[in-house]
């Protein structure tokens, strides 16, 4: 049965033509047997032929076929061609006009025509034996099929419009999901790029400084050279562990290394970071003010990366004998960071136009990280020489 319905939906013109032929055959049989006289019979045949044509062309030009049916109805009243099987085309065209969703005037005209068709037929061809009440009742009963045809067609049109709207909404939502997925992928790539920059810039610079120092004191102070090599080894292992974690995220979307979860750096590890930088030869003063409290993971990672990047920049751009200070201040509504050094400071291009000097994007990464958690960052020369980076990170992440 479903195949039969699918066949009918695939061949609407063939179905309408078949119905028109069947209606024409029944109407011609009525005209030959029920109409007396050559003239009235020819008039009846002409009208039923045109009514059958309406059924055949109802989907191609519903509004025009409706106007043709109205004209045929008026002509039928004028030529005294009584109610016949061909009038079934009026029900069909009323349903079609209401269902196809054409001009609103056509749908309204179909409804009005259906309401007046039966009463006019009762007035034009009254039943002699019926009383006035019987005629009125018969007219009302004959009007019901026309009204039902229009209601059914209009309901189908509304349902089609509803499903079209649902389909359009589903298509729009799918496009929005694709766009959001692309934005999420771009954001994730930017996040991973920042992580890679922080890992490589910090750890590799420490390794380079320690390697240079070890080569310088290798003959004069073997113990110091050995300590520097140990620092290089531990720093390299730490960098490899973080690199494996990031690459694991790229491959599987997981944050596990060797079957165990690798925690993201947090505020508690800043002290270890400072100690590592001290072993690399940079004098750092570290202080914590206020009462420590749990922070959102994004804020903790941002604070760690800011300190890491700031100390790396101090070591790269501060010059010889540079000293730095790190301050963590716990406020009621956020975490404050202040990283300063007394070196010669960075090039002017490093902190203008977003923080890109052509060699790296450290400050750009800082600003992006701070912006993601809804904080503020200020970076620039320090009065009296050196460089200063200050940031305020809120306890609640930005919406």
mmCIF file of N, CA, C and O in Angstrom, residues 50-119:
data_model
loop_
_atom_site.group_PDB
_atom_site.id
_atom_site.type_symbol
_atom_site.label_atom_id
_atom_site.label_comp_id
_atom_site.label_asym_id
_atom_site.label_seq_id
_atom_site.Cartn_x
_atom_site.Cartn_y
_atom_site.Cartn_z
ATOM 1 N N UNK A 50 -15.814 20.739 -19.799
ATOM 2 C CA UNK A 50 -14.975 21.778 -19.188
ATOM 3 C C UNK A 50 -14.731 21.504 -17.703
ATOM 4 O O UNK A 50 -13.640 21.757 -17.183
ATOM 5 N N UNK A 51 -15.745 20.971 -17.014
ATOM 6 C CA UNK A 51 -15.545 20.620 -15.607
ATOM 7 C C UNK A 51 -14.511 19.504 -15.448
ATOM 8 O O UNK A 51 -13.703 19.513 -14.508
ATOM 9 N N UNK A 52 -14.512 18.559 -16.359
ATOM 10 C CA UNK A 52 -13.499 17.501 -16.324
ATOM 11 C C UNK A 52 -12.111 18.072 -16.610
ATOM 12 O O UNK A 52 -11.108 17.633 -16.022
ATOM 13 N N UNK A 53 -12.050 19.063 -17.491
ATOM 14 C CA UNK A 53 -10.770 19.715 -17.772
ATOM 15 C C UNK A 53 -10.238 20.410 -16.523
ATOM 16 O O UNK A 53 -9.019 20.446 -16.289
ATOM 17 N N UNK A 54 -11.128 20.955 -15.714
ATOM 18 C CA UNK A 54 -10.710 21.599 -14.459
ATOM 19 C C UNK A 54 -9.993 20.596 -13.558
ATOM 20 O O UNK A 54 -8.956 20.905 -12.949
ATOM 21 N N UNK A 55 -10.519 19.388 -13.463
ATOM 22 C CA UNK A 55 -9.884 18.373 -12.625
ATOM 23 C C UNK A 55 -8.512 18.008 -13.170
ATOM 24 O O UNK A 55 -7.549 17.813 -12.411
ATOM 25 N N UNK A 56 -8.371 17.926 -14.486
ATOM 26 C CA UNK A 56 -7.099 17.544 -15.083
ATOM 27 C C UNK A 56 -6.025 18.604 -14.874
ATOM 28 O O UNK A 56 -4.833 18.279 -14.725
ATOM 29 N N UNK A 57 -6.409 19.890 -14.846
ATOM 30 C CA UNK A 57 -5.430 20.976 -14.761
ATOM 31 C C UNK A 57 -5.435 21.667 -13.390
ATOM 32 O O UNK A 57 -4.872 22.757 -13.260
ATOM 33 N N UNK A 58 -6.026 21.056 -12.398
ATOM 34 C CA UNK A 58 -6.213 21.736 -11.113
ATOM 35 C C UNK A 58 -4.896 22.056 -10.411
ATOM 36 O O UNK A 58 -4.785 23.064 -9.729
ATOM 37 N N UNK A 59 -3.852 21.240 -10.566
ATOM 38 C CA UNK A 59 -2.568 21.509 -9.885
ATOM 39 C C UNK A 59 -1.685 22.472 -10.663
ATOM 40 O O UNK A 59 -0.852 23.148 -10.070
ATOM 41 N N UNK A 60 -1.849 22.506 -11.973
ATOM 42 C CA UNK A 60 -0.999 23.389 -12.783
ATOM 43 C C UNK A 60 -1.426 24.844 -12.658
ATOM 44 O O UNK A 60 -0.561 25.733 -12.611
ATOM 45 N N UNK A 61 -2.723 25.109 -12.642
ATOM 46 C CA UNK A 61 -3.216 26.499 -12.547
ATOM 47 C C UNK A 61 -4.450 26.521 -11.672
ATOM 48 O O UNK A 61 -5.578 26.674 -12.172
ATOM 49 N N UNK A 62 -4.296 26.362 -10.359
ATOM 50 C CA UNK A 62 -5.484 26.269 -9.497
ATOM 51 C C UNK A 62 -6.331 27.538 -9.487
ATOM 52 O O UNK A 62 -7.570 27.457 -9.500
ATOM 53 N N UNK A 63 -5.691 28.717 -9.464
ATOM 54 C CA UNK A 63 -6.470 29.959 -9.422
ATOM 55 C C UNK A 63 -7.280 30.146 -10.710
ATOM 56 O O UNK A 63 -8.464 30.533 -10.677
ATOM 57 N N UNK A 64 -6.686 29.840 -11.860
ATOM 58 C CA UNK A 64 -7.405 29.979 -13.131
ATOM 59 C C UNK A 64 -8.538 28.966 -13.230
ATOM 60 O O UNK A 64 -9.628 29.280 -13.728
ATOM 61 N N UNK A 65 -8.278 27.751 -12.781
ATOM 62 C CA UNK A 65 -9.332 26.738 -12.822
ATOM 63 C C UNK A 65 -10.482 27.110 -11.894
ATOM 64 O O UNK A 65 -11.643 26.805 -12.177
ATOM 65 N N UNK A 66 -10.179 27.774 -10.772
ATOM 66 C CA UNK A 66 -11.252 28.232 -9.884
ATOM 67 C C UNK A 66 -12.124 29.264 -10.592
ATOM 68 O O UNK A 66 -13.363 29.204 -10.508
ATOM 69 N N UNK A 67 -11.498 30.219 -11.274
ATOM 70 C CA UNK A 67 -12.278 31.212 -12.015
ATOM 71 C C UNK A 67 -13.110 30.550 -13.111
ATOM 72 O O UNK A 67 -14.266 30.957 -13.368
ATOM 73 N N UNK A 68 -12.549 29.507 -13.747
ATOM 74 C CA UNK A 68 -13.309 28.789 -14.772
ATOM 75 C C UNK A 68 -14.516 28.081 -14.151
ATOM 76 O O UNK A 68 -15.620 28.082 -14.731
ATOM 77 N N UNK A 69 -14.333 27.490 -12.959
ATOM 78 C CA UNK A 69 -15.447 26.818 -12.296
ATOM 79 C C UNK A 69 -16.528 27.816 -11.915
ATOM 80 O O UNK A 69 -17.734 27.539 -12.043
ATOM 81 N N UNK A 70 -16.141 28.991 -11.430
ATOM 82 C CA UNK A 70 -17.134 30.022 -11.104
ATOM 83 C C UNK A 70 -17.930 30.407 -12.357
ATOM 84 O O UNK A 70 -19.168 30.531 -12.334
ATOM 85 N N UNK A 71 -17.212 30.598 -13.457
ATOM 86 C CA UNK A 71 -17.901 30.940 -14.707
ATOM 87 C C UNK A 71 -18.832 29.819 -15.160
ATOM 88 O O UNK A 71 -19.969 30.070 -15.614
ATOM 89 N N UNK A 72 -18.358 28.564 -15.026
ATOM 90 C CA UNK A 72 -19.209 27.440 -15.412
ATOM 91 C C UNK A 72 -20.422 27.314 -14.513
ATOM 92 O O UNK A 72 -21.510 26.928 -14.959
ATOM 93 N N UNK A 73 -20.248 27.624 -13.209
ATOM 94 C CA UNK A 73 -21.406 27.587 -12.310
ATOM 95 C C UNK A 73 -22.449 28.615 -12.693
ATOM 96 O O UNK A 73 -23.665 28.323 -12.705
ATOM 97 N N UNK A 74 -22.005 29.830 -13.018
ATOM 98 C CA UNK A 74 -22.953 30.865 -13.446
ATOM 99 C C UNK A 74 -23.616 30.461 -14.756
ATOM 100 O O UNK A 74 -24.846 30.626 -14.953
ATOM 101 N N UNK A 75 -22.815 29.904 -15.682
ATOM 102 C CA UNK A 75 -23.356 29.462 -16.965
ATOM 103 C C UNK A 75 -24.340 28.310 -16.783
ATOM 104 O O UNK A 75 -25.369 28.233 -17.478
ATOM 105 N N UNK A 76 -24.027 27.432 -15.833
ATOM 106 C CA UNK A 76 -24.914 26.304 -15.559
ATOM 107 C C UNK A 76 -26.262 26.794 -15.042
ATOM 108 O O UNK A 76 -27.320 26.276 -15.422
ATOM 109 N N UNK A 77 -26.241 27.812 -14.187
ATOM 110 C CA UNK A 77 -27.497 28.394 -13.707
ATOM 111 C C UNK A 77 -28.251 29.074 -14.832
ATOM 112 O O UNK A 77 -29.485 28.975 -14.929
ATOM 113 N N UNK A 78 -27.509 29.781 -15.684
ATOM 114 C CA UNK A 78 -28.168 30.522 -16.767
ATOM 115 C C UNK A 78 -28.738 29.589 -17.827
ATOM 116 O O UNK A 78 -29.830 29.843 -18.372
ATOM 117 N N UNK A 79 -28.048 28.487 -18.157
ATOM 118 C CA UNK A 79 -28.486 27.572 -19.218
ATOM 119 C C UNK A 79 -29.381 26.462 -18.694
ATOM 120 O O UNK A 79 -29.767 25.576 -19.460
ATOM 121 N N UNK A 80 -29.686 26.486 -17.424
ATOM 122 C CA UNK A 80 -30.568 25.476 -16.823
ATOM 123 C C UNK A 80 -30.015 24.065 -16.975
ATOM 124 O O UNK A 80 -30.747 23.141 -17.318
ATOM 125 N N UNK A 81 -28.705 23.932 -16.701
ATOM 126 C CA UNK A 81 -28.082 22.600 -16.671
ATOM 127 C C UNK A 81 -28.044 22.183 -15.212
ATOM 128 O O UNK A 81 -27.270 22.725 -14.418
ATOM 129 N N UNK A 82 -28.885 21.266 -14.850
ATOM 130 C CA UNK A 82 -29.072 20.937 -13.443
ATOM 131 C C UNK A 82 -27.838 20.264 -12.842
ATOM 132 O O UNK A 82 -26.863 19.957 -13.540
ATOM 133 N N UNK A 83 -27.943 20.035 -11.534
ATOM 134 C CA UNK A 83 -26.835 19.404 -10.809
ATOM 135 C C UNK A 83 -26.536 18.051 -11.416
ATOM 136 O O UNK A 83 -27.441 17.248 -11.668
ATOM 137 N N UNK A 84 -25.223 17.786 -11.640
ATOM 138 C CA UNK A 84 -24.816 16.570 -12.327
ATOM 139 C C UNK A 84 -23.501 16.068 -11.741
ATOM 140 O O UNK A 84 -22.863 16.764 -10.945
ATOM 141 N N UNK A 85 -23.059 14.862 -12.112
ATOM 142 C CA UNK A 85 -21.800 14.341 -11.570
ATOM 143 C C UNK A 85 -20.588 15.227 -11.853
ATOM 144 O O UNK A 85 -19.615 15.217 -11.088
ATOM 145 N N UNK A 86 -20.641 15.995 -12.925
ATOM 146 C CA UNK A 86 -19.502 16.866 -13.237
ATOM 147 C C UNK A 86 -19.272 17.942 -12.195
ATOM 148 O O UNK A 86 -18.161 18.491 -12.083
ATOM 149 N N UNK A 87 -20.325 18.263 -11.419
ATOM 150 C CA UNK A 87 -20.169 19.279 -10.382
ATOM 151 C C UNK A 87 -19.221 18.843 -9.272
ATOM 152 O O UNK A 87 -18.839 19.662 -8.422
ATOM 153 N N UNK A 88 -18.857 17.563 -9.267
ATOM 154 C CA UNK A 88 -17.851 17.100 -8.308
ATOM 155 C C UNK A 88 -16.543 17.859 -8.486
ATOM 156 O O UNK A 88 -15.750 18.000 -7.544
ATOM 157 N N UNK A 89 -16.299 18.377 -9.686
ATOM 158 C CA UNK A 89 -15.089 19.174 -9.947
ATOM 159 C C UNK A 89 -15.049 20.410 -9.067
ATOM 160 O O UNK A 89 -13.967 20.927 -8.742
ATOM 161 N N UNK A 90 -16.252 20.937 -8.665
ATOM 162 C CA UNK A 90 -16.263 22.099 -7.780
ATOM 163 C C UNK A 90 -15.658 21.766 -6.426
ATOM 164 O O UNK A 90 -14.874 22.552 -5.871
ATOM 165 N N UNK A 91 -16.003 20.597 -5.875
ATOM 166 C CA UNK A 91 -15.387 20.173 -4.614
ATOM 167 C C UNK A 91 -13.884 20.018 -4.758
ATOM 168 O O UNK A 91 -13.107 20.426 -3.884
ATOM 169 N N UNK A 92 -13.475 19.433 -5.874
ATOM 170 C CA UNK A 92 -12.041 19.179 -6.090
ATOM 171 C C UNK A 92 -11.265 20.489 -6.184
ATOM 172 O O UNK A 92 -10.206 20.646 -5.566
ATOM 173 N N UNK A 93 -11.766 21.466 -6.925
ATOM 174 C CA UNK A 93 -11.019 22.705 -7.099
ATOM 175 C C UNK A 93 -11.029 23.543 -5.812
ATOM 176 O O UNK A 93 -10.053 24.242 -5.500
ATOM 177 N N UNK A 94 -12.119 23.470 -5.026
ATOM 178 C CA UNK A 94 -12.130 24.179 -3.738
ATOM 179 C C UNK A 94 -11.051 23.613 -2.818
ATOM 180 O O UNK A 94 -10.297 24.357 -2.172
ATOM 181 N N UNK A 95 -10.970 22.297 -2.746
ATOM 182 C CA UNK A 95 -9.921 21.661 -1.928
ATOM 183 C C UNK A 95 -8.525 22.032 -2.441
ATOM 184 O O UNK A 95 -7.627 22.361 -1.656
ATOM 185 N N UNK A 96 -8.343 22.000 -3.759
ATOM 186 C CA UNK A 96 -7.016 22.266 -4.336
ATOM 187 C C UNK A 96 -6.560 23.682 -4.067
ATOM 188 O O UNK A 96 -5.413 23.923 -3.669
ATOM 189 N N UNK A 97 -7.447 24.656 -4.281
ATOM 190 C CA UNK A 97 -7.074 26.058 -4.062
ATOM 191 C C UNK A 97 -6.728 26.298 -2.595
ATOM 192 O O UNK A 97 -5.760 27.004 -2.273
ATOM 193 N N UNK A 98 -7.485 25.706 -1.677
ATOM 194 C CA UNK A 98 -7.198 25.890 -0.246
ATOM 195 C C UNK A 98 -5.913 25.187 0.165
ATOM 196 O O UNK A 98 -5.226 25.640 1.086
ATOM 197 N N UNK A 99 -5.564 24.086 -0.513
ATOM 198 C CA UNK A 99 -4.390 23.305 -0.113
ATOM 199 C C UNK A 99 -3.100 23.789 -0.739
ATOM 200 O O UNK A 99 -2.027 23.652 -0.135
ATOM 201 N N UNK A 100 -3.158 24.352 -1.948
ATOM 202 C CA UNK A 100 -1.924 24.694 -2.658
ATOM 203 C C UNK A 100 -1.254 25.947 -2.121
ATOM 204 O O UNK A 100 -0.099 26.213 -2.437
ATOM 205 N N UNK A 101 -1.935 26.725 -1.334
ATOM 206 C CA UNK A 101 -1.296 27.908 -0.768
ATOM 207 C C UNK A 101 -1.037 28.996 -1.783
ATOM 208 O O UNK A 101 -0.009 29.667 -1.735
ATOM 209 N N UNK A 102 -1.966 29.179 -2.726
ATOM 210 C CA UNK A 102 -1.822 30.238 -3.715
ATOM 211 C C UNK A 102 -2.243 31.583 -3.156
ATOM 212 O O UNK A 102 -2.143 31.840 -1.948
ATOM 213 N N UNK A 103 -2.762 32.458 -4.010
ATOM 214 C CA UNK A 103 -3.218 33.775 -3.524
ATOM 215 C C UNK A 103 -4.355 33.630 -2.514
ATOM 216 O O UNK A 103 -5.221 32.752 -2.639
ATOM 217 N N UNK A 104 -4.356 34.497 -1.518
ATOM 218 C CA UNK A 104 -5.376 34.412 -0.487
ATOM 219 C C UNK A 104 -6.771 34.706 -1.054
ATOM 220 O O UNK A 104 -7.763 34.157 -0.581
ATOM 221 N N UNK A 105 -6.821 35.565 -2.079
ATOM 222 C CA UNK A 105 -8.138 35.866 -2.660
ATOM 223 C C UNK A 105 -8.765 34.623 -3.274
ATOM 224 O O UNK A 105 -9.996 34.456 -3.244
ATOM 225 N N UNK A 106 -7.921 33.762 -3.831
ATOM 226 C CA UNK A 106 -8.452 32.544 -4.445
ATOM 227 C C UNK A 106 -9.053 31.624 -3.387
ATOM 228 O O UNK A 106 -10.131 31.042 -3.583
ATOM 229 N N UNK A 107 -8.342 31.487 -2.244
ATOM 230 C CA UNK A 107 -8.870 30.642 -1.172
ATOM 231 C C UNK A 107 -10.190 31.206 -0.629
ATOM 232 O O UNK A 107 -11.142 30.448 -0.363
ATOM 233 N N UNK A 108 -10.264 32.519 -0.460
ATOM 234 C CA UNK A 108 -11.502 33.128 0.041
ATOM 235 C C UNK A 108 -12.636 32.992 -0.975
ATOM 236 O O UNK A 108 -13.794 32.724 -0.598
ATOM 237 N N UNK A 109 -12.301 33.168 -2.251
ATOM 238 C CA UNK A 109 -13.332 33.002 -3.284
ATOM 239 C C UNK A 109 -13.842 31.569 -3.311
ATOM 240 O O UNK A 109 -15.046 31.333 -3.500
ATOM 241 N N UNK A 110 -12.956 30.594 -3.118
ATOM 242 C CA UNK A 110 -13.377 29.191 -3.101
ATOM 243 C C UNK A 110 -14.332 28.936 -1.942
ATOM 244 O O UNK A 110 -15.343 28.226 -2.099
ATOM 245 N N UNK A 111 -14.029 29.502 -0.771
ATOM 246 C CA UNK A 111 -14.906 29.304 0.382
ATOM 247 C C UNK A 111 -16.275 29.955 0.153
ATOM 248 O O UNK A 111 -17.322 29.350 0.420
ATOM 249 N N UNK A 112 -16.262 31.178 -0.351
ATOM 250 C CA UNK A 112 -17.536 31.870 -0.598
ATOM 251 C C UNK A 112 -18.347 31.124 -1.661
ATOM 252 O O UNK A 112 -19.571 30.934 -1.530
ATOM 253 N N UNK A 113 -17.671 30.673 -2.718
ATOM 254 C CA UNK A 113 -18.383 29.927 -3.759
ATOM 255 C C UNK A 113 -18.963 28.636 -3.241
ATOM 256 O O UNK A 113 -20.092 28.257 -3.608
ATOM 257 N N UNK A 114 -18.232 27.945 -2.374
ATOM 258 C CA UNK A 114 -18.772 26.719 -1.796
ATOM 259 C C UNK A 114 -19.971 26.969 -0.901
ATOM 260 O O UNK A 114 -20.909 26.158 -0.851
ATOM 261 N N UNK A 115 -19.962 28.099 -0.184
ATOM 262 C CA UNK A 115 -21.095 28.415 0.682
ATOM 263 C C UNK A 115 -22.358 28.753 -0.113
ATOM 264 O O UNK A 115 -23.485 28.479 0.338
ATOM 265 N N UNK A 116 -22.208 29.345 -1.303
ATOM 266 C CA UNK A 116 -23.372 29.782 -2.092
ATOM 267 C C UNK A 116 -23.802 28.756 -3.135
ATOM 268 O O UNK A 116 -24.908 28.878 -3.689
ATOM 269 N N UNK A 117 -22.967 27.774 -3.433
ATOM 270 C CA UNK A 117 -23.298 26.845 -4.526
ATOM 271 C C UNK A 117 -24.565 26.053 -4.235
ATOM 272 O O UNK A 117 -25.493 26.000 -5.060
ATOM 273 N N UNK A 118 -24.625 25.417 -3.050
ATOM 274 C CA UNK A 118 -25.787 24.578 -2.738
ATOM 275 C C UNK A 118 -27.077 25.398 -2.598
ATOM 276 O O UNK A 118 -28.131 25.018 -3.158
ATOM 277 N N UNK A 119 -27.072 26.523 -1.849
ATOM 278 C CA UNK A 119 -28.329 27.308 -1.782
ATOM 279 C C UNK A 119 -28.807 27.787 -3.144
ATOM 280 O O UNK A 119 -30.021 27.785 -3.421
#
